[in-house]
């Protein structure tokens, strides 16, 4: 299966929205508008297959040392073959290259993140900025998301 993970470009904006919003319709993640994706474009990675974008995720900068991994999604046909994990590792690499020491996420899949070195943390122990988007969430008053955090080793070279 020929797959490339690369930084997102303008032409990926609509495919990213289509992928993410398909899962958002099932309350698995937050919706993204084209304007939101364009605003964060330099922080997005996509996984590209011959038929187009089949995976994505991005880093939201919450503070000088903390990013949040958001909009992580893999198309159903590609799930379970390691692509989600690969996207996480590439996003962590991107954070490390930017000198960031911590990456967090709010997730319904803490076991998936645990496999990639994330630990469950008290949601209130992370920067309050992580909750900045929660007002847009349909589950705002009945939040079932779990906060996870990974400390990033500095570059070895
Ligand atoms: C979560 C997601 C990105 C994982 O992508 P993936 O390519 O399937 O991930 P990988 O192949 O690297 O890892 C798959 C493993 O993670 C586990 N996993 C996937 N989703 C999970 C979930 N919601 N809860 C717990 N474990 C999960 C799978 O069971 C699988 O385990 P196995 O190898 O023992 O069968 C993908 O399932 C997805 O896009 N889900 C819908 C959108 C979503 O929920 N995104 C939110 C993530 S915060």
Short mmCIF file of C-alpha atoms and ligand atoms in Angstrom, two decimals:
data_model
loop_
_atom_site.label_atom_id
_atom_site.label_comp_id
_atom_site.label_asym_id
_atom_site.label_seq_id
_atom_site.Cartn_x
_atom_site.Cartn_y
_atom_site.Cartn_z
CA UNK A 1 0.00 0.00 0.00
CA UNK A 2 1.67 3.23 -1.18
CA UNK A 3 1.25 5.83 1.54
CA UNK A 4 3.04 9.11 2.13
CA UNK A 5 2.88 11.22 5.27
CA UNK A 6 3.62 14.85 4.43
CA UNK A 7 2.84 18.43 5.48
CA UNK A 8 -0.61 19.55 4.33
CA UNK A 9 -1.08 22.01 1.47
CA UNK A 10 -4.01 24.18 0.28
CA UNK A 11 -5.46 21.39 -1.86
CA UNK A 12 -5.76 19.17 1.23
CA UNK A 13 -8.12 21.55 3.07
CA UNK A 14 -11.41 20.14 1.77
CA UNK A 15 -10.28 16.48 1.94
CA UNK A 16 -9.19 17.02 5.57
CA UNK A 17 -12.61 18.53 6.40
CA UNK A 18 -14.39 15.64 4.68
CA UNK A 19 -12.37 13.06 6.61
CA UNK A 20 -12.66 14.73 10.02
CA UNK A 21 -16.30 15.75 9.66
CA UNK A 22 -17.34 12.22 8.71
CA UNK A 23 -16.18 11.12 12.18
CA UNK A 24 -17.52 14.30 13.80
CA UNK A 25 -21.00 13.37 12.56
CA UNK A 26 -20.65 10.31 14.80
CA UNK A 27 -19.54 12.45 17.77
CA UNK A 28 -16.04 10.95 17.68
CA UNK A 29 -14.29 14.29 17.22
CA UNK A 30 -14.93 18.00 16.67
CA UNK A 31 -16.01 19.38 13.29
CA UNK A 32 -13.51 21.47 11.33
CA UNK A 33 -14.36 24.22 8.86
CA UNK A 34 -12.14 24.97 5.84
CA UNK A 35 -11.23 28.29 7.49
CA UNK A 36 -10.08 26.52 10.66
CA UNK A 37 -8.00 24.05 8.67
CA UNK A 38 -6.48 26.82 6.54
CA UNK A 39 -5.54 28.72 9.71
CA UNK A 40 -3.71 25.65 11.09
CA UNK A 41 -2.39 24.39 7.76
CA UNK A 42 1.30 24.66 8.63
CA UNK A 43 0.66 22.50 11.69
CA UNK A 44 -1.15 19.70 9.80
CA UNK A 45 0.23 16.44 8.47
CA UNK A 46 -1.73 14.28 6.03
CA UNK A 47 -1.38 10.68 4.94
CA UNK A 48 -1.86 10.39 1.20
CA UNK A 49 -2.84 7.22 -0.66
CA UNK A 50 -3.44 6.91 -4.41
CA UNK A 51 -7.12 7.81 -3.89
CA UNK A 52 -6.30 10.92 -1.82
CA UNK A 53 -6.07 11.98 1.82
CA UNK A 54 -6.72 9.01 4.13
CA UNK A 55 -5.28 10.34 7.38
CA UNK A 56 -4.54 13.60 9.15
CA UNK A 57 -3.69 15.29 12.42
CA UNK A 58 -2.31 18.60 13.60
CA UNK A 59 -0.57 20.34 16.46
CA UNK A 60 -2.24 23.26 18.21
CA UNK A 61 0.28 25.39 20.11
CA UNK A 62 -1.08 26.01 23.62
CA UNK A 63 2.08 27.46 25.18
CA UNK A 64 5.81 27.73 24.48
CA UNK A 65 6.34 24.15 25.66
CA UNK A 66 2.97 22.46 25.09
CA UNK A 67 1.10 21.40 21.96
CA UNK A 68 -2.21 19.59 21.64
CA UNK A 69 -2.63 16.86 19.07
CA UNK A 70 -5.97 17.49 17.35
CA UNK A 71 -8.12 16.13 14.51
CA UNK A 72 -6.32 12.79 14.38
CA UNK A 73 -8.25 10.65 11.90
CA UNK A 74 -7.64 7.67 9.64
CA UNK A 75 -10.14 6.63 6.96
CA UNK A 76 -12.03 3.47 7.90
CA UNK A 77 -10.48 1.40 5.11
CA UNK A 78 -6.99 2.21 6.44
CA UNK A 79 -7.58 1.75 10.16
CA UNK A 80 -5.81 -0.95 12.12
CA UNK A 81 -2.67 -1.10 10.01
CA UNK A 82 -0.51 1.28 12.02
CA UNK A 83 -1.24 4.51 10.16
CA UNK A 84 -2.77 6.28 13.17
CA UNK A 85 0.29 5.39 15.24
CA UNK A 86 2.59 6.58 12.49
CA UNK A 87 0.79 9.92 12.31
CA UNK A 88 1.12 10.32 16.10
CA UNK A 89 4.86 9.62 15.96
CA UNK A 90 5.38 12.02 13.03
CA UNK A 91 3.44 14.74 14.84
CA UNK A 92 5.54 14.17 17.97
CA UNK A 93 8.68 14.44 15.77
CA UNK A 94 7.33 17.72 14.41
CA UNK A 95 6.78 19.02 17.95
CA UNK A 96 10.30 17.94 18.96
CA UNK A 97 11.78 19.72 15.94
CA UNK A 98 9.99 22.87 17.11
CA UNK A 99 11.59 22.58 20.54
CA UNK A 100 8.36 21.58 22.29
CA UNK A 101 8.64 19.45 25.45
CA UNK A 102 5.08 18.16 25.92
CA UNK A 103 2.24 16.98 23.75
CA UNK A 104 -1.27 16.42 25.05
CA UNK A 105 -4.60 15.25 23.66
CA UNK A 106 -8.23 14.98 24.68
CA UNK A 107 -9.45 11.64 23.50
CA UNK A 108 -12.03 8.90 23.63
CA UNK A 109 -9.22 6.44 22.80
CA UNK A 110 -6.75 6.64 25.73
CA UNK A 111 -5.59 3.05 25.13
CA UNK A 112 -4.51 3.97 21.61
CA UNK A 113 -2.47 6.89 22.97
CA UNK A 114 -1.03 4.77 25.81
CA UNK A 115 0.66 2.64 23.16
CA UNK A 116 2.50 5.73 22.05
CA UNK A 117 3.85 6.81 25.42
CA UNK A 118 0.97 9.01 26.58
CA UNK A 119 -0.20 8.86 30.19
CA UNK A 120 -3.60 9.74 31.53
CA UNK A 121 -3.50 12.99 33.46
CA UNK A 122 -5.93 15.05 35.46
CA UNK A 123 -7.68 17.18 32.87
CA UNK A 124 -7.33 20.25 35.07
CA UNK A 125 -3.56 19.82 35.37
CA UNK A 126 -3.03 20.79 31.72
CA UNK A 127 -3.04 24.35 30.45
CA UNK A 128 -6.57 25.84 30.62
CA UNK A 129 -6.10 26.64 26.93
CA UNK A 130 -6.81 22.99 26.17
CA UNK A 131 -10.45 23.71 27.05
CA UNK A 132 -10.66 26.69 24.71
CA UNK A 133 -12.43 24.64 22.05
CA UNK A 134 -14.78 22.83 24.39
CA UNK A 135 -17.50 25.45 24.14
CA UNK A 136 -17.95 24.37 20.51
CA UNK A 137 -18.41 20.73 21.45
CA UNK A 138 -21.92 19.26 21.47
CA UNK A 139 -20.86 17.23 24.53
CA UNK A 140 -19.70 20.29 26.48
CA UNK A 141 -21.93 19.53 29.45
CA UNK A 142 -21.40 15.77 29.41
CA UNK A 143 -17.73 15.58 28.46
CA UNK A 144 -16.41 12.03 28.27
CA UNK A 145 -12.97 12.83 26.86
CA UNK A 146 -9.83 11.82 28.70
CA UNK A 147 -6.72 13.98 28.89
CA UNK A 148 -3.41 12.32 27.99
CA UNK A 149 0.10 13.74 28.00
CA UNK A 150 3.48 12.65 26.64
CA UNK A 151 6.80 14.20 27.54
CA UNK A 152 8.97 14.56 24.46
CA UNK A 153 12.61 13.56 24.65
CA UNK A 154 14.87 16.29 23.30
CA UNK A 155 16.65 15.56 19.98
CA UNK A 156 19.59 13.18 20.43
CA UNK A 157 21.86 15.17 18.11
C1 LIG B 1 -8.06 6.45 16.46
C2 LIG B 1 -7.50 6.24 15.04
C3 LIG B 1 -6.84 7.53 14.58
C4 LIG B 1 -6.47 5.12 15.06
O1 LIG B 1 -5.96 4.97 13.75
P1 LIG B 1 -5.44 3.51 13.24
O2 LIG B 1 -4.75 3.72 11.96
O3 LIG B 1 -6.57 2.56 13.26
O4 LIG B 1 -4.41 3.18 14.40
P2 LIG B 1 -3.29 2.06 14.43
O5 LIG B 1 -3.50 1.10 13.31
O6 LIG B 1 -1.99 2.72 14.57
O7 LIG B 1 -3.62 1.35 15.81
C5 LIG B 1 -4.76 0.55 15.89
C6 LIG B 1 -4.97 0.08 17.30
O8 LIG B 1 -5.53 1.14 18.07
C7 LIG B 1 -6.73 0.70 18.64
N1 LIG B 1 -7.75 1.74 18.62
C8 LIG B 1 -8.20 2.41 17.55
N2 LIG B 1 -9.21 3.23 17.92
C9 LIG B 1 -9.38 3.04 19.23
C10 LIG B 1 -10.28 3.57 20.16
N3 LIG B 1 -11.23 4.46 19.81
N4 LIG B 1 -10.17 3.16 21.46
C11 LIG B 1 -9.23 2.29 21.82
N5 LIG B 1 -8.36 1.71 20.97
C12 LIG B 1 -8.44 2.10 19.68
C13 LIG B 1 -7.23 -0.41 17.75
O9 LIG B 1 -8.06 -1.28 18.48
C14 LIG B 1 -5.96 -1.07 17.33
O10 LIG B 1 -5.54 -2.02 18.27
P3 LIG B 1 -5.10 -3.51 17.82
O11 LIG B 1 -3.87 -3.30 16.98
O12 LIG B 1 -4.85 -4.22 19.11
O13 LIG B 1 -6.24 -4.04 17.06
C15 LIG B 1 -8.62 5.82 14.06
O14 LIG B 1 -9.26 4.66 14.59
C16 LIG B 1 -9.67 6.87 13.79
O15 LIG B 1 -9.49 7.71 12.92
N6 LIG B 1 -10.78 6.80 14.54
C17 LIG B 1 -11.90 7.69 14.28
C18 LIG B 1 -11.56 9.10 14.62
C19 LIG B 1 -11.19 9.22 16.07
O16 LIG B 1 -11.78 8.62 16.95
N7 LIG B 1 -10.19 10.08 16.29
C20 LIG B 1 -9.90 10.48 17.63
C21 LIG B 1 -8.56 10.11 18.09
S1 LIG B 1 -8.31 11.29 19.42
#
